[in-house]
Structure formats: structure tokens, C-alpha cells
């Protein structure tokens, strides 16, 4: 086939965006911008997300997989927020005192907005109770009745003392109070004057004994009265307590009943109010400042501890009030629809909640009001979005998330207590029943690793939403893409983009995919290009972004990224790395490879050489021998042996040993895109026919000699073109590419200009024979029915050389075995 038929025309090297596909002058003319919020090019992901959020069965959480920058976060959040607005607002989440078990706060869930309302009602209730009790205590009737109870005690004591005194006087004794108790002394002549010691001394022993017996009798009577005193005091206290309870109930019950009526639809709240009522009746004194001041400090500390106080950090009154507070963990009073929460920092505490502590006087204190919500609390009844890499790298978070999703309950636990690392007394809040749809976002690698290695992952994340990075470049998709650009321009307040600028962005999108029939929907790259083009337009003083500004943004980005490419090009230009771009050599070709550095890739030519000798049919890959070649590259080299044997050694053994190497390669080699170049070098060496050094080659090959497509074709062509342009374009230089890579070409303008001027050529080949004819200038040749190629063709020379090798090897083998022909032709 003539070379001219394999040369590509300029229009085949770049797929321009046709202006008739863009029916606007600038993006300001585009209406219906709500279309910009829709998914574009993601029908599979969109269907998966719709399915995942609508199905309510257990385990249908979502894993959104796609490469970084695919716009997963934005699309998922927008979709969930649109859906969440139509859903029911979930209940408020509150914690209150458990009056029976202080360390285990009770959970209350109320209709949206009712939690905050209950908290305010309880604060008012405590204030109303305090005011009502203060009024009752200051009431004259209360004070009169309380005084009468105290006087009853005093009257009993007085009556008992009078009876004791009367009995003593009847026995000629007078009671005398002393610090150690009641004492009795004899009196003179039935009077009240105590008997003096002199008079007592003058008395007979019989009289003295009689007096002592009377004193002993009265002391026993006094002791009996003293023993009855605690009983009387207890009776009085019970009367006081019953009276105070009666007064407290009278003051509190109407207030509690009013609240119960308000929350009659919330049975759990009514139960809590009843428990709070019972507790208030027992401990209402702790709320009253005037009574607190009258209590001894030790007694008040005992009261505080009885009320569940965790330490000395709060004042007695404040501690008593906190006991009846409501901790509104999640307040939906201002929410509309279901929550959509994205947790940027999913630590264990941020995700599952925590119990805070307050350091006071060397001790850590806490109570239920110091319970704090996590993202799962805030997302309950809605959606929680998490980055899987952050979840997996935070300690204990992945196991905790799986445990919560499996059990359907969210427990607030301290990691230290969970693993018995600390022994500090803390709270054990009641678990929250959770109903939340979790959306994990990550790259495909994490999805497949979890799917393979974690048996819990599959049952918990049954929906995968797979995001693509490219879409077909057709009219419908371009319309959607243009609306996306217009929406982004408006949202980010950029200058309007004219039609030519949008066309250039579309063309750039095709280049990023490496496919002229596709367009990139890598949203991070699109947004970056829009912003940078806007910057250059503003710097130039333009009122709109034009194609030249988009190109300036592209060129500036390339310049910022290509320092290493420039250094490698310089090494070739200075002949430090040896690449020929003219002349011909046997067994030497220019291969092409791609180097990727993050988001920047460039082509680099490499010299590939082949040496041959008689051998056992082995093709030695030097890179593989020194462990610098990857398995795919090694596979490509091994295919060469299959090609040689299948084409040239059907009748004779392949008696060849060959070595192939990438000259001056100092790093690993991987991929099979140079296998056709290696085969050309090897065939050149076998045929002893020089091949053109003005041409570079890329493309893989199969065992039948068919040239197969490769990646990075644009970068490879431009890499060799840059070297040729530096040394001077001669009109002989060019690149051989696989024919199936034509559809991927989106070359830069200087390459297209050189091709149009006839200074550079791009050949698209389908077979090794087509390529060898271009490289050698010699006909490849076709085998006859016997499989023999004409001698004056390239394949004929290869076949002849291999036949010579086979004959020589056979002769050497015979000589080595000791066979020599005698004069008669028989063995010696």
C-alpha cells in the first residue's frame, strides 16, 4: 500500500466543535439554567442513587464510587437535598434525667420543634415551682400551721418535764437541768430550797439512803422521758413532712397537670413529667434559696448527692435546677424536610456523639446536660454523607459505623471505657433508634477492596453508584454540558463565555479523555479551566471570555506543570539522551512512551535496539532480566516470539536468539505499547535492512501481526514532534500509530499546521507489514501457497536469514554430536 494512503489528513487530527451545535452568542443567552443542576453523563449513577434513597429495606446504603474530581459530592448532595425537602421532618432528640438511675439519662423524641419547647417549659416550670413554693412558705396560714406543729412538740416536752418535776417534788426532790442531763437534789421540809451539804451531812444514814433511792427512781423516770424524745421528734418531722408534701403537691400539681395536658400526645413526655413531679415533691427544698441558707453545709452536700450530683463543681441551687433541664440534642424547629449532613471530619466523637466533662477542683464532673450530638444524631431520619478514606483512617470509626447500622441503635460511648482504658465514672445514655441512609464516597479501589475483604460491607452497602469521567460527544450531551458551563459561570460570578470559548472548552474536554468522540465530565478540571480563563479575560480587560483566554489558561497550566518534561526534552536536544531523527540504522527504532505526573502527562521518545545471533528461538527482554520491566511489557515481548515462529518458522525451527532493550532507560518499563516498535527493530536486525530514524513508532501487536490501539497517542506524537521541531522539520519526519487510534486524535495546533504544510507526517497502520514498508522503503511481500516470501521483499530477507540460522544451527548440532561424513558418505 502506498505511503500516501496511510498518511492522515489534517482534518483527521483534531475533532473541532461545530458552531451550529452551539446556538448562543454568550452563556448569558442560555435560559433554563435549572438544567445545570442535573446530572450529565451519569445515567447509571443517577438511577442507582434514586433506587438507593427510595428503597427502605435494611442494608440499602449507598457507596458512590468514582475518581477524584468527578463531581460526586456536589451531585449527591444536590440530589439528596432536593429529595429531602419533600420528606417529613424527623423528631427532635432530647435527653433528660433518669430519676431512678442517675447514670443512665433517658431519651425523649418529640415532633420537630417540640424539644426546644419542652426545654423552655421545664425552665419555666422550675421558676414557677420556686415562686409558688416561696409564696406558700410566706403564707400566714402555712406559717401558723407549721408553728402549731412545732408548738405541739414543745408542749409535749413541757408537759413531760412538768410531770417529772411534780413527781420529784412529791418525793422531796427538785429537778435541776445540767449539761449532762437532769439532776435531782433534796429540799428542806418539803420546800423548794435545796438541802445544803452541812444539813445533808447531819442526816442519818437511813435518811441518806432513802433520799438516794428517791433520786435513783427519778433519774430512771427522766431517762424514760429522754428515750421518748426521738420518737416525739420523729413524729413531729413526719407531720412536718406530710404537711410540706401537702403544700408542695398543692403548689406543683396544677403546673404539672397543665404541662401534661399540653404534651398529651407524647406519652414518654407525660411519663417524664410524672417522674419529675414525684422528684420535685421530695427535693423541692433544694430549689429554695432561703431554705438553702438555713441548711448546714454538710447537710446540703448530702442533699446534692441524693439528687444525683456528680461532684462539687456546681452550686447546690444550680445543680438542683439542672436536674430538671432538658438537653435538646437535635433541634429541628427550623428544619424543612429531612436532614442532609456531610461530615467533613468523621472522628469517633464527631460521628457518634460524646459526653463532655468539666474539670473542677481536680475532679471531672458531668451530667446529662453535657451530652453532645454527633453527625448520626443530626442525620437521623435523613441522609449522612461520608468520605470513605476518612472513615477508614479514623480509629474505631468504621467498626462503630457498621455496628450502628447493623443494630439500628446509636449508643454514645467513650472509647476509653469501651476498651477499659479508663475507669472514670461516666454516663450511659439510652440508645437512640436510628433510621439513616448513609452514602459513602470514594474511589473505586476502596469499594472493591472492602467488597472483597470485609464480609460486613456487602450486606450494609447494597447499592453502588458508579460515576463516569466521560460521556459521548453528541448533540444532546453537548447541550447539557453547555448548560452546565452556563450554570457554573453564573454561580461563580464569572464573565460570560462566548461561543468560541465554550467550543474550546469542549475540545479541551475531548483532549483530556484522550478520545475525540468523548468529552470529559471531570468537574474539578472543568471548574478550574473556567476560573482560570476568567482570570486571563479580566486581566486583558475583556467583557467576556473568548477562545484565546481559554487557550491562555491551558498554555499557562501546561507551563506551570511541564518542568520535568522540559528537562527531559533538553537532555535529548543536547544529545545526552540519544535519539536520531534522520538517517537509517539496522535494528534500531524510535519508540514512544508516556510519563504521567499527577494530572499532567507527556510523551517521551526512547531508542529501542535489537541484536540477534544463532540460538534456540529465544527473544530476551533485557528489562525483564534486570527486573525493570513490568509483566505487561514482558508479555508484549513474548508475543514477538509467537509472531516470528508463526510467520517464518513453520517448516524450520526458529534458531534465533535476540535481545531487546530500551536504551538509556533508568526506571521501570511497563505496558505493551512499544511491542510493535520492538518487533520492527527485531525484524530490521534479522533482515539486516536499515529502517528510518526520522520516524517514531507506537502501538502494540498481536501474534498475527495486527497493530493494536494504545493510550496516550496525542502525548506521544507531540513528544516526538517537539524534538523534530527543535532540530528542524525536514518533511521526512513523522509517527506511526495504530489505525484504530485515529478516533482518539486531538493534537495541538502546531502539529496540525506542520502536517498541513507537509513538514511532518502521521501514518495510521493496521499491520506490521504496512509499518515495515514505511520504515524500510521496501515492499513487505506476500507469501505464496508454500509459505515462501519473494527474496527481494523485506519478509523474504527475514525468512532467508532465519533459514540460514536454522541450517547453521543444525550443522553445528551434528558436529557437536560427533557426526562426520567419511568418503563413502557413511558415519565414521
mmCIF file with all atom_site columns, N, CA and C in Angstrom, residues 56-83:
data_model
loop_
_atom_site.group_PDB
_atom_site.id
_atom_site.type_symbol
_atom_site.label_atom_id
_atom_site.label_alt_id
_atom_site.label_comp_id
_atom_site.label_asym_id
_atom_site.label_entity_id
_atom_site.label_seq_id
_atom_site.pdbx_PDB_ins_code
_atom_site.Cartn_x
_atom_site.Cartn_y
_atom_site.Cartn_z
_atom_site.occupancy
_atom_site.B_iso_or_equiv
_atom_site.pdbx_formal_charge
_atom_site.auth_seq_id
_atom_site.auth_comp_id
_atom_site.auth_asym_id
_atom_site.auth_atom_id
_atom_site.pdbx_PDB_model_num
ATOM 1  N N  . UNK A 1 56 ? -36.545 1.279  51.168 1.00 0.00 ? 56 UNK A N  1
ATOM 2  C CA . UNK A 1 56 ? -36.486 1.453  52.615 1.00 0.00 ? 56 UNK A CA 1
ATOM 3  C C  . UNK A 1 56 ? -36.038 0.200  53.352 1.00 0.00 ? 56 UNK A C  1
ATOM 4  N N  . UNK A 1 57 ? -35.703 -0.845 52.653 1.00 0.00 ? 57 UNK A N  1
ATOM 5  C CA . UNK A 1 57 ? -35.259 -2.078 53.302 1.00 0.00 ? 57 UNK A CA 1
ATOM 6  C C  . UNK A 1 57 ? -33.893 -1.869 53.952 1.00 0.00 ? 57 UNK A C  1
ATOM 7  N N  . UNK A 1 58 ? -33.612 -2.714 54.939 1.00 0.00 ? 58 UNK A N  1
ATOM 8  C CA . UNK A 1 58 ? -32.343 -2.602 55.660 1.00 0.00 ? 58 UNK A CA 1
ATOM 9  C C  . UNK A 1 58 ? -31.172 -2.939 54.746 1.00 0.00 ? 58 UNK A C  1
ATOM 10 N N  . UNK A 1 59 ? -30.070 -2.258 54.971 1.00 0.00 ? 59 UNK A N  1
ATOM 11 C CA . UNK A 1 59 ? -28.827 -2.552 54.264 1.00 0.00 ? 59 UNK A CA 1
ATOM 12 C C  . UNK A 1 59 ? -28.655 -1.855 52.939 1.00 0.00 ? 59 UNK A C  1
ATOM 13 N N  . UNK A 1 60 ? -29.666 -1.088 52.509 1.00 0.00 ? 60 UNK A N  1
ATOM 14 C CA . UNK A 1 60 ? -29.547 -0.432 51.206 1.00 0.00 ? 60 UNK A CA 1
ATOM 15 C C  . UNK A 1 60 ? -28.938 0.956  51.351 1.00 0.00 ? 60 UNK A C  1
ATOM 16 N N  . UNK A 1 61 ? -27.772 0.973  51.990 1.00 0.00 ? 61 UNK A N  1
ATOM 17 C CA . UNK A 1 61 ? -26.966 2.188  51.992 1.00 0.00 ? 61 UNK A CA 1
ATOM 18 C C  . UNK A 1 61 ? -26.169 2.243  50.691 1.00 0.00 ? 61 UNK A C  1
ATOM 19 N N  . UNK A 1 62 ? -25.576 3.388  50.408 1.00 0.00 ? 62 UNK A N  1
ATOM 20 C CA . UNK A 1 62 ? -25.019 3.645  49.067 1.00 0.00 ? 62 UNK A CA 1
ATOM 21 C C  . UNK A 1 62 ? -23.519 3.880  49.156 1.00 0.00 ? 62 UNK A C  1
ATOM 22 N N  . UNK A 1 63 ? -22.803 3.282  48.217 1.00 0.00 ? 63 UNK A N  1
ATOM 23 C CA . UNK A 1 63 ? -21.384 3.606  48.031 1.00 0.00 ? 63 UNK A CA 1
ATOM 24 C C  . UNK A 1 63 ? -21.248 4.249  46.654 1.00 0.00 ? 63 UNK A C  1
ATOM 25 N N  . UNK A 1 64 ? -20.882 5.523  46.631 1.00 0.00 ? 64 UNK A N  1
ATOM 26 C CA . UNK A 1 64 ? -20.683 6.245  45.370 1.00 0.00 ? 64 UNK A CA 1
ATOM 27 C C  . UNK A 1 64 ? -19.210 6.170  45.003 1.00 0.00 ? 64 UNK A C  1
ATOM 28 N N  . UNK A 1 65 ? -18.910 5.457  43.927 1.00 0.00 ? 65 UNK A N  1
ATOM 29 C CA . UNK A 1 65 ? -17.522 5.271  43.533 1.00 0.00 ? 65 UNK A CA 1
ATOM 30 C C  . UNK A 1 65 ? -17.235 6.006  42.237 1.00 0.00 ? 65 UNK A C  1
ATOM 31 N N  . UNK A 1 66 ? -16.114 6.656  42.228 1.00 0.00 ? 66 UNK A N  1
ATOM 32 C CA . UNK A 1 66 ? -15.679 7.396  41.047 1.00 0.00 ? 66 UNK A CA 1
ATOM 33 C C  . UNK A 1 66 ? -14.357 8.064  41.351 1.00 0.00 ? 66 UNK A C  1
ATOM 34 N N  . UNK A 1 67 ? -13.659 8.456  40.305 1.00 0.00 ? 67 UNK A N  1
ATOM 35 C CA . UNK A 1 67 ? -12.361 9.078  40.501 1.00 0.00 ? 67 UNK A CA 1
ATOM 36 C C  . UNK A 1 67 ? -12.520 10.453 41.150 1.00 0.00 ? 67 UNK A C  1
ATOM 37 N N  . UNK A 1 68 ? -11.444 10.867 41.787 1.00 0.00 ? 68 UNK A N  1
ATOM 38 C CA . UNK A 1 68 ? -11.451 12.173 42.437 1.00 0.00 ? 68 UNK A CA 1
ATOM 39 C C  . UNK A 1 68 ? -11.714 13.273 41.414 1.00 0.00 ? 68 UNK A C  1
ATOM 40 N N  . UNK A 1 69 ? -12.615 14.191 41.770 1.00 0.00 ? 69 UNK A N  1
ATOM 41 C CA . UNK A 1 69 ? -12.921 15.299 40.882 1.00 0.00 ? 69 UNK A CA 1
ATOM 42 C C  . UNK A 1 69 ? -14.069 15.038 39.929 1.00 0.00 ? 69 UNK A C  1
ATOM 43 N N  . UNK A 1 70 ? -14.752 13.892 40.092 1.00 0.00 ? 70 UNK A N  1
ATOM 44 C CA . UNK A 1 70 ? -15.860 13.570 39.190 1.00 0.00 ? 70 UNK A CA 1
ATOM 45 C C  . UNK A 1 70 ? -17.142 14.323 39.530 1.00 0.00 ? 70 UNK A C  1
ATOM 46 N N  . UNK A 1 71 ? -17.135 15.091 40.607 1.00 0.00 ? 71 UNK A N  1
ATOM 47 C CA . UNK A 1 71 ? -18.324 15.856 40.988 1.00 0.00 ? 71 UNK A CA 1
ATOM 48 C C  . UNK A 1 71 ? -19.301 15.056 41.824 1.00 0.00 ? 71 UNK A C  1
ATOM 49 N N  . UNK A 1 72 ? -18.824 13.980 42.465 1.00 0.00 ? 72 UNK A N  1
ATOM 50 C CA . UNK A 1 72 ? -19.712 13.117 43.237 1.00 0.00 ? 72 UNK A CA 1
ATOM 51 C C  . UNK A 1 72 ? -20.354 13.869 44.397 1.00 0.00 ? 72 UNK A C  1
ATOM 52 N N  . UNK A 1 73 ? -19.544 14.607 45.145 1.00 0.00 ? 73 UNK A N  1
ATOM 53 C CA . UNK A 1 73 ? -20.051 15.323 46.321 1.00 0.00 ? 73 UNK A CA 1
ATOM 54 C C  . UNK A 1 73 ? -21.187 16.264 45.930 1.00 0.00 ? 73 UNK A C  1
ATOM 55 N N  . UNK A 1 74 ? -20.927 17.082 44.937 1.00 0.00 ? 74 UNK A N  1
ATOM 56 C CA . UNK A 1 74 ? -21.909 18.093 44.546 1.00 0.00 ? 74 UNK A CA 1
ATOM 57 C C  . UNK A 1 74 ? -23.199 17.458 44.061 1.00 0.00 ? 74 UNK A C  1
ATOM 58 N N  . UNK A 1 75 ? -23.080 16.488 43.147 1.00 0.00 ? 75 UNK A N  1
ATOM 59 C CA . UNK A 1 75 ? -24.265 15.860 42.587 1.00 0.00 ? 75 UNK A CA 1
ATOM 60 C C  . UNK A 1 75 ? -25.075 15.129 43.647 1.00 0.00 ? 75 UNK A C  1
ATOM 61 N N  . UNK A 1 76 ? -24.398 14.388 44.492 1.00 0.00 ? 76 UNK A N  1
ATOM 62 C CA . UNK A 1 76 ? -25.099 13.603 45.515 1.00 0.00 ? 76 UNK A CA 1
ATOM 63 C C  . UNK A 1 76 ? -25.797 14.528 46.509 1.00 0.00 ? 76 UNK A C  1
ATOM 64 N N  . UNK A 1 77 ? -25.091 15.556 46.923 1.00 0.00 ? 77 UNK A N  1
ATOM 65 C CA . UNK A 1 77 ? -25.691 16.471 47.907 1.00 0.00 ? 77 UNK A CA 1
ATOM 66 C C  . UNK A 1 77 ? -26.904 17.192 47.313 1.00 0.00 ? 77 UNK A C  1
ATOM 67 N N  . UNK A 1 78 ? -26.764 17.634 46.065 1.00 0.00 ? 78 UNK A N  1
ATOM 68 C CA . UNK A 1 78 ? -27.894 18.317 45.421 1.00 0.00 ? 78 UNK A CA 1
ATOM 69 C C  . UNK A 1 78 ? -29.091 17.381 45.293 1.00 0.00 ? 78 UNK A C  1
ATOM 70 N N  . UNK A 1 79 ? -28.846 16.146 44.865 1.00 0.00 ? 79 UNK A N  1
ATOM 71 C CA . UNK A 1 79 ? -29.943 15.201 44.703 1.00 0.00 ? 79 UNK A CA 1
ATOM 72 C C  . UNK A 1 79 ? -30.621 14.910 46.030 1.00 0.00 ? 79 UNK A C  1
ATOM 73 N N  . UNK A 1 80 ? -29.828 14.671 47.067 1.00 0.00 ? 80 UNK A N  1
ATOM 74 C CA . UNK A 1 80 ? -30.401 14.353 48.371 1.00 0.00 ? 80 UNK A CA 1
ATOM 75 C C  . UNK A 1 80 ? -31.158 15.540 48.954 1.00 0.00 ? 80 UNK A C  1
ATOM 76 N N  . UNK A 1 81 ? -30.629 16.748 48.769 1.00 0.00 ? 81 UNK A N  1
ATOM 77 C CA . UNK A 1 81 ? -31.308 17.919 49.322 1.00 0.00 ? 81 UNK A CA 1
ATOM 78 C C  . UNK A 1 81 ? -32.638 18.171 48.619 1.00 0.00 ? 81 UNK A C  1
ATOM 79 N N  . UNK A 1 82 ? -32.671 17.948 47.302 1.00 0.00 ? 82 UNK A N  1
ATOM 80 C CA . UNK A 1 82 ? -33.939 18.109 46.593 1.00 0.00 ? 82 UNK A CA 1
ATOM 81 C C  . UNK A 1 82 ? -34.967 17.090 47.074 1.00 0.00 ? 82 UNK A C  1
ATOM 82 N N  . UNK A 1 83 ? -34.523 15.876 47.297 1.00 0.00 ? 83 UNK A N  1
ATOM 83 C CA . UNK A 1 83 ? -35.448 14.845 47.768 1.00 0.00 ? 83 UNK A CA 1
ATOM 84 C C  . UNK A 1 83 ? -35.833 15.077 49.228 1.00 0.00 ? 83 UNK A C  1
#
